[in-house]
Amino acid sequence: MVEVPRGIDIKYTIGFCVVPAENKVLMLYRNNRPNKDKWNGLGGKINFDAKETPQECVIREISEETDKLIDLSLAPDLRYTGIVTWDVTTGEEKHNGGMHAYVANFNDRTVIFNKKETREGVLDWLDLTEVTSKDNSSVVENIPHFLPEMLKGHGKARYHCVYEDGNLVDFAVSPLK
């Protein structure tokens, strides 16, 4: 795990299940806020009361959100890629936050399933090229900025997003130790 920058509340995880041979990534079209009506990775809130680690959280959340169709313990390569952080300014209000990020590479094409409706939204294996296109407005706005960098596998990094009045206005990547 990495040292989290001071003053940033990182209480979430996000995970991306990828089948590189098929150029596919599992995404969730969310029914609820945040990011309602957008394709997003899978993950959720870390249960600090249960002393859950970020990795335990992403494994649990992906299992829950896929109705147990995906078991990250079977992924030959579950990689911690760092943290995605954000500073948000809306009018006079400011806040920040973040999430621990993971990429799980699967060699076995049998993990791919047809589009599925769940209580969280619609799950589907999408083409990585579409998901990482900055022109694709159906994907959460910051994903095309950080996911391609994570997939390169250069090590742990901080992927920092700056939002003003709901718009992503800046993005930076810096290595983490």
PDB file of C-alpha atoms in Angstrom:
ATOM      1  CA  MET A   1       0.000   0.000   0.000  1.00  0.00           C
ATOM      2  CA  VAL A   2       1.093   3.572  -0.508  1.00  0.00           C
ATOM      3  CA  GLU A   3       1.259   6.552   1.766  1.00  0.00           C
ATOM      4  CA  VAL A   4      -1.816   8.681   1.143  1.00  0.00           C
ATOM      5  CA  PRO A   5      -1.153  12.408   0.722  1.00  0.00           C
ATOM      6  CA  ARG A   6      -2.133  14.362   3.838  1.00  0.00           C
ATOM      7  CA  GLY A   7      -5.547  15.963   3.916  1.00  0.00           C
ATOM      8  CA  ILE A   8      -7.150  13.603   1.400  1.00  0.00           C
ATOM      9  CA  ASP A   9     -10.004  11.364   2.498  1.00  0.00           C
ATOM     10  CA  ILE A  10      -9.611   8.100   0.590  1.00  0.00           C
ATOM     11  CA  LYS A  11     -12.500   5.855   1.540  1.00  0.00           C
ATOM     12  CA  TYR A  12     -13.401   4.165  -1.751  1.00  0.00           C
ATOM     13  CA  THR A  13     -12.017   1.600  -4.175  1.00  0.00           C
ATOM     14  CA  ILE A  14     -12.386   1.161  -7.913  1.00  0.00           C
ATOM     15  CA  GLY A  15     -11.479  -1.915  -9.906  1.00  0.00           C
ATOM     16  CA  PHE A  16     -11.232  -2.711 -13.576  1.00  0.00           C
ATOM     17  CA  CYS A  17     -11.513  -6.321 -14.763  1.00  0.00           C
ATOM     18  CA  VAL A  18      -9.735  -6.662 -18.096  1.00  0.00           C
ATOM     19  CA  VAL A  19      -9.377  -9.453 -20.653  1.00  0.00           C
ATOM     20  CA  PRO A  20      -6.415  -8.133 -22.677  1.00  0.00           C
ATOM     21  CA  ALA A  21      -6.666 -10.798 -25.405  1.00  0.00           C
ATOM     22  CA  GLU A  22     -10.193  -9.588 -26.188  1.00  0.00           C
ATOM     23  CA  ASN A  23      -9.508  -5.879 -25.522  1.00  0.00           C
ATOM     24  CA  LYS A  24     -12.456  -5.901 -23.081  1.00  0.00           C
ATOM     25  CA  VAL A  25     -13.073  -4.258 -19.725  1.00  0.00           C
ATOM     26  CA  LEU A  26     -16.011  -4.910 -17.390  1.00  0.00           C
ATOM     27  CA  MET A  27     -17.995  -1.739 -16.733  1.00  0.00           C
ATOM     28  CA  LEU A  28     -21.148  -0.841 -14.800  1.00  0.00           C
ATOM     29  CA  TYR A  29     -23.767   1.544 -16.216  1.00  0.00           C
ATOM     30  CA  ARG A  30     -24.860   3.029 -12.915  1.00  0.00           C
ATOM     31  CA  ASN A  31     -28.493   3.355 -11.828  1.00  0.00           C
ATOM     32  CA  ASN A  32     -27.636   5.620  -8.888  1.00  0.00           C
ATOM     33  CA  ARG A  33     -25.521   8.608  -7.930  1.00  0.00           C
ATOM     34  CA  PRO A  34     -22.689   9.287  -8.088  1.00  0.00           C
ATOM     35  CA  ASN A  35     -22.131   8.980 -11.825  1.00  0.00           C
ATOM     36  CA  LYS A  36     -25.713   7.945 -12.559  1.00  0.00           C
ATOM     37  CA  ASP A  37     -26.276   7.021 -16.226  1.00  0.00           C
ATOM     38  CA  LYS A  38     -22.538   6.656 -16.884  1.00  0.00           C
ATOM     39  CA  TRP A  39     -20.254   3.667 -17.405  1.00  0.00           C
ATOM     40  CA  ASN A  40     -17.930   3.244 -14.429  1.00  0.00           C
ATOM     41  CA  GLY A  41     -15.541   0.720 -12.959  1.00  0.00           C
ATOM     42  CA  LEU A  42     -16.685  -1.456 -10.063  1.00  0.00           C
ATOM     43  CA  GLY A  43     -15.954  -0.781  -6.416  1.00  0.00           C
ATOM     44  CA  GLY A  44     -17.291   0.985  -3.393  1.00  0.00           C
ATOM     45  CA  LYS A  45     -16.800   2.184   0.141  1.00  0.00           C
ATOM     46  CA  ILE A  46     -14.196   0.584   2.382  1.00  0.00           C
ATOM     47  CA  ASN A  47     -15.672  -0.854   5.594  1.00  0.00           C
ATOM     48  CA  PHE A  48     -13.256   0.673   8.086  1.00  0.00           C
ATOM     49  CA  ASP A  49     -15.392  -0.515  11.037  1.00  0.00           C
ATOM     50  CA  ALA A  50     -14.658  -4.109   9.994  1.00  0.00           C
ATOM     51  CA  LYS A  51     -10.968  -3.211   9.479  1.00  0.00           C
ATOM     52  CA  GLU A  52     -11.353  -4.003   5.784  1.00  0.00           C
ATOM     53  CA  THR A  53      -8.311  -3.304   3.609  1.00  0.00           C
ATOM     54  CA  PRO A  54      -8.707  -1.596   0.222  1.00  0.00           C
ATOM     55  CA  GLN A  55      -7.882  -4.878  -1.533  1.00  0.00           C
ATOM     56  CA  GLU A  56     -10.463  -6.787   0.519  1.00  0.00           C
ATOM     57  CA  CYS A  57     -12.973  -4.056  -0.327  1.00  0.00           C
ATOM     58  CA  VAL A  58     -12.439  -4.188  -4.084  1.00  0.00           C
ATOM     59  CA  ILE A  59     -12.666  -8.006  -4.050  1.00  0.00           C
ATOM     60  CA  ARG A  60     -15.903  -7.873  -2.023  1.00  0.00           C
ATOM     61  CA  GLU A  61     -17.449  -5.051  -4.055  1.00  0.00           C
ATOM     62  CA  ILE A  62     -16.732  -6.658  -7.421  1.00  0.00           C
ATOM     63  CA  SER A  63     -18.157  -9.962  -6.186  1.00  0.00           C
ATOM     64  CA  GLU A  64     -21.298  -8.186  -4.913  1.00  0.00           C
ATOM     65  CA  GLU A  65     -21.760  -5.922  -7.932  1.00  0.00           C
ATOM     66  CA  THR A  66     -21.409  -8.828 -10.388  1.00  0.00           C
ATOM     67  CA  ASP A  67     -23.700 -11.142  -8.396  1.00  0.00           C
ATOM     68  CA  LYS A  68     -20.631 -13.346  -7.805  1.00  0.00           C
ATOM     69  CA  LEU A  69     -19.924 -13.786 -11.528  1.00  0.00           C
ATOM     70  CA  ILE A  70     -16.414 -12.409 -11.030  1.00  0.00           C
ATOM     71  CA  ASP A  71     -14.099 -13.753  -8.339  1.00  0.00           C
ATOM     72  CA  LEU A  72     -10.961 -11.619  -8.198  1.00  0.00           C
ATOM     73  CA  SER A  73      -9.144 -14.366  -6.317  1.00  0.00           C
ATOM     74  CA  LEU A  74      -9.123 -16.217  -9.667  1.00  0.00           C
ATOM     75  CA  ALA A  75      -7.463 -13.344 -11.516  1.00  0.00           C
ATOM     76  CA  PRO A  76      -3.844 -14.284 -12.210  1.00  0.00           C
ATOM     77  CA  ASP A  77      -2.918 -10.612 -11.991  1.00  0.00           C
ATOM     78  CA  LEU A  78      -4.684  -8.330  -9.481  1.00  0.00           C
ATOM     79  CA  ARG A  79      -2.563  -5.206  -9.410  1.00  0.00           C
ATOM     80  CA  TYR A  80      -2.748  -2.199  -7.119  1.00  0.00           C
ATOM     81  CA  THR A  81      -2.252   0.777  -9.437  1.00  0.00           C
ATOM     82  CA  GLY A  82      -2.363   3.620  -6.908  1.00  0.00           C
ATOM     83  CA  ILE A  83      -4.908   6.264  -6.006  1.00  0.00           C
ATOM     84  CA  VAL A  84      -7.314   8.430  -7.940  1.00  0.00           C
ATOM     85  CA  THR A  85      -7.842  11.722  -6.120  1.00  0.00           C
ATOM     86  CA  TRP A  86      -9.948  14.768  -6.804  1.00  0.00           C
ATOM     87  CA  ASP A  87     -10.391  18.357  -5.782  1.00  0.00           C
ATOM     88  CA  VAL A  88     -13.881  19.681  -6.468  1.00  0.00           C
ATOM     89  CA  THR A  89     -14.936  23.322  -6.466  1.00  0.00           C
ATOM     90  CA  THR A  90     -18.611  24.156  -6.911  1.00  0.00           C
ATOM     91  CA  GLY A  91     -19.245  27.845  -6.460  1.00  0.00           C
ATOM     92  CA  GLU A  92     -17.818  28.634  -3.025  1.00  0.00           C
ATOM     93  CA  GLU A  93     -17.787  24.993  -1.846  1.00  0.00           C
ATOM     94  CA  LYS A  94     -14.637  22.893  -1.986  1.00  0.00           C
ATOM     95  CA  HIS A  95     -13.973  19.258  -1.102  1.00  0.00           C
ATOM     96  CA  ASN A  96     -11.599  16.473  -1.993  1.00  0.00           C
ATOM     97  CA  GLY A  97     -11.584  12.717  -1.955  1.00  0.00           C
ATOM     98  CA  GLY A  98     -10.105   9.658  -3.484  1.00  0.00           C
ATOM     99  CA  MET A  99     -10.132   5.959  -4.122  1.00  0.00           C
ATOM    100  CA  HIS A 100      -7.648   3.116  -4.220  1.00  0.00           C
ATOM    101  CA  ALA A 101      -7.458   1.665  -7.736  1.00  0.00           C
ATOM    102  CA  TYR A 102      -6.911  -1.883  -8.986  1.00  0.00           C
ATOM    103  CA  VAL A 103      -6.650  -3.632 -12.337  1.00  0.00           C
ATOM    104  CA  ALA A 104      -7.374  -7.361 -12.599  1.00  0.00           C
ATOM    105  CA  ASN A 105      -6.163  -9.027 -15.780  1.00  0.00           C
ATOM    106  CA  PHE A 106      -7.835 -12.268 -16.784  1.00  0.00           C
ATOM    107  CA  ASN A 107      -6.250 -14.640 -19.300  1.00  0.00           C
ATOM    108  CA  ASP A 108      -9.332 -16.838 -19.499  1.00  0.00           C
ATOM    109  CA  ARG A 109     -11.961 -15.583 -21.943  1.00  0.00           C
ATOM    110  CA  THR A 110     -14.615 -17.595 -20.097  1.00  0.00           C
ATOM    111  CA  VAL A 111     -14.987 -14.785 -17.534  1.00  0.00           C
ATOM    112  CA  ILE A 112     -16.751 -12.759 -20.237  1.00  0.00           C
ATOM    113  CA  PHE A 113     -20.541 -12.919 -19.926  1.00  0.00           C
ATOM    114  CA  ASN A 114     -23.412 -11.265 -21.778  1.00  0.00           C
ATOM    115  CA  LYS A 115     -24.799  -7.905 -20.684  1.00  0.00           C
ATOM    116  CA  LYS A 116     -26.482  -8.334 -17.301  1.00  0.00           C
ATOM    117  CA  GLU A 117     -28.941  -6.212 -15.319  1.00  0.00           C
ATOM    118  CA  THR A 118     -28.129  -5.954 -11.593  1.00  0.00           C
ATOM    119  CA  ARG A 119     -29.447  -3.897  -8.686  1.00  0.00           C
ATOM    120  CA  GLU A 120     -26.545  -1.456  -9.229  1.00  0.00           C
ATOM    121  CA  GLY A 121     -27.096  -1.077 -12.976  1.00  0.00           C
ATOM    122  CA  VAL A 122     -26.117  -2.829 -16.195  1.00  0.00           C
ATOM    123  CA  LEU A 123     -22.873  -4.806 -16.381  1.00  0.00           C
ATOM    124  CA  ASP A 124     -21.205  -5.240 -19.747  1.00  0.00           C
ATOM    125  CA  TRP A 125     -17.820  -6.044 -21.206  1.00  0.00           C
ATOM    126  CA  LEU A 126     -16.946  -3.004 -23.298  1.00  0.00           C
ATOM    127  CA  ASP A 127     -14.207  -2.418 -25.815  1.00  0.00           C
ATOM    128  CA  LEU A 128     -11.221  -0.791 -24.103  1.00  0.00           C
ATOM    129  CA  THR A 129     -10.784   1.597 -27.017  1.00  0.00           C
ATOM    130  CA  GLU A 130     -14.292   2.982 -26.456  1.00  0.00           C
ATOM    131  CA  VAL A 131     -13.901   3.214 -22.677  1.00  0.00           C
ATOM    132  CA  THR A 132     -10.602   5.079 -22.929  1.00  0.00           C
ATOM    133  CA  SER A 133     -11.787   7.531 -25.595  1.00  0.00           C
ATOM    134  CA  LYS A 134     -11.992  11.078 -24.232  1.00  0.00           C
ATOM    135  CA  ASP A 135     -14.806  11.672 -26.746  1.00  0.00           C
ATOM    136  CA  ASN A 136     -17.051   9.040 -25.117  1.00  0.00           C
ATOM    137  CA  SER A 137     -19.466  11.031 -22.940  1.00  0.00           C
ATOM    138  CA  SER A 138     -21.186   7.863 -21.675  1.00  0.00           C
ATOM    139  CA  VAL A 139     -18.105   6.981 -19.572  1.00  0.00           C
ATOM    140  CA  VAL A 140     -17.295   8.764 -16.290  1.00  0.00           C
ATOM    141  CA  GLU A 141     -15.247  11.762 -17.380  1.00  0.00           C
ATOM    142  CA  ASN A 142     -11.981  10.963 -15.585  1.00  0.00           C
ATOM    143  CA  ILE A 143     -11.678   7.285 -16.606  1.00  0.00           C
ATOM    144  CA  PRO A 144     -10.295   7.967 -20.119  1.00  0.00           C
ATOM    145  CA  HIS A 145      -7.563  10.013 -18.444  1.00  0.00           C
ATOM    146  CA  PHE A 146      -6.373   7.544 -15.809  1.00  0.00           C
ATOM    147  CA  LEU A 147      -7.255   4.058 -17.091  1.00  0.00           C
ATOM    148  CA  PRO A 148      -4.855   4.058 -20.080  1.00  0.00           C
ATOM    149  CA  GLU A 149      -2.034   5.042 -17.709  1.00  0.00           C
ATOM    150  CA  MET A 150      -2.962   2.272 -15.262  1.00  0.00           C
ATOM    151  CA  LEU A 151      -3.034  -0.318 -18.030  1.00  0.00           C
ATOM    152  CA  LYS A 152       0.543   0.521 -19.026  1.00  0.00           C
ATOM    153  CA  GLY A 153       1.675  -1.046 -15.751  1.00  0.00           C
ATOM    154  CA  HIS A 154       4.395   1.473 -14.910  1.00  0.00           C
ATOM    155  CA  GLY A 155       3.841   1.112 -11.183  1.00  0.00           C
ATOM    156  CA  LYS A 156       1.817   2.892  -8.562  1.00  0.00           C
ATOM    157  CA  ALA A 157       0.786   6.464  -9.228  1.00  0.00           C
ATOM    158  CA  ARG A 158      -1.478   9.221  -8.048  1.00  0.00           C
ATOM    159  CA  TYR A 159      -4.010  10.188 -10.707  1.00  0.00           C
ATOM    160  CA  HIS A 160      -5.245  13.605  -9.670  1.00  0.00           C
ATOM    161  CA  CYS A 161      -8.371  15.251 -11.104  1.00  0.00           C
ATOM    162  CA  VAL A 162      -9.456  18.847 -10.590  1.00  0.00           C
ATOM    163  CA  TYR A 163     -13.120  19.726 -11.119  1.00  0.00           C
ATOM    164  CA  GLU A 164     -14.717  23.141 -11.301  1.00  0.00           C
ATOM    165  CA  ASP A 165     -18.505  23.414 -11.396  1.00  0.00           C
ATOM    166  CA  GLY A 166     -18.866  19.794 -12.496  1.00  0.00           C
ATOM    167  CA  ASN A 167     -16.235  19.870 -15.248  1.00  0.00           C
ATOM    168  CA  LEU A 168     -12.846  18.166 -15.269  1.00  0.00           C
ATOM    169  CA  VAL A 169     -10.408  21.046 -15.818  1.00  0.00           C
ATOM    170  CA  ASP A 170      -7.060  19.452 -14.962  1.00  0.00           C
ATOM    171  CA  PHE A 171      -5.495  16.014 -14.685  1.00  0.00           C
ATOM    172  CA  ALA A 172      -2.016  15.018 -13.520  1.00  0.00           C
ATOM    173  CA  VAL A 173      -0.139  11.779 -12.878  1.00  0.00           C
ATOM    174  CA  SER A 174       2.652  11.500 -10.328  1.00  0.00           C
ATOM    175  CA  PRO A 175       4.514   8.389  -9.138  1.00  0.00           C
ATOM    176  CA  LEU A 176       3.906   6.987  -5.654  1.00  0.00           C
ATOM    177  CA  LYS A 177       6.358   5.131  -3.456  1.00  0.00           C
TER     178      LYS A 177
END
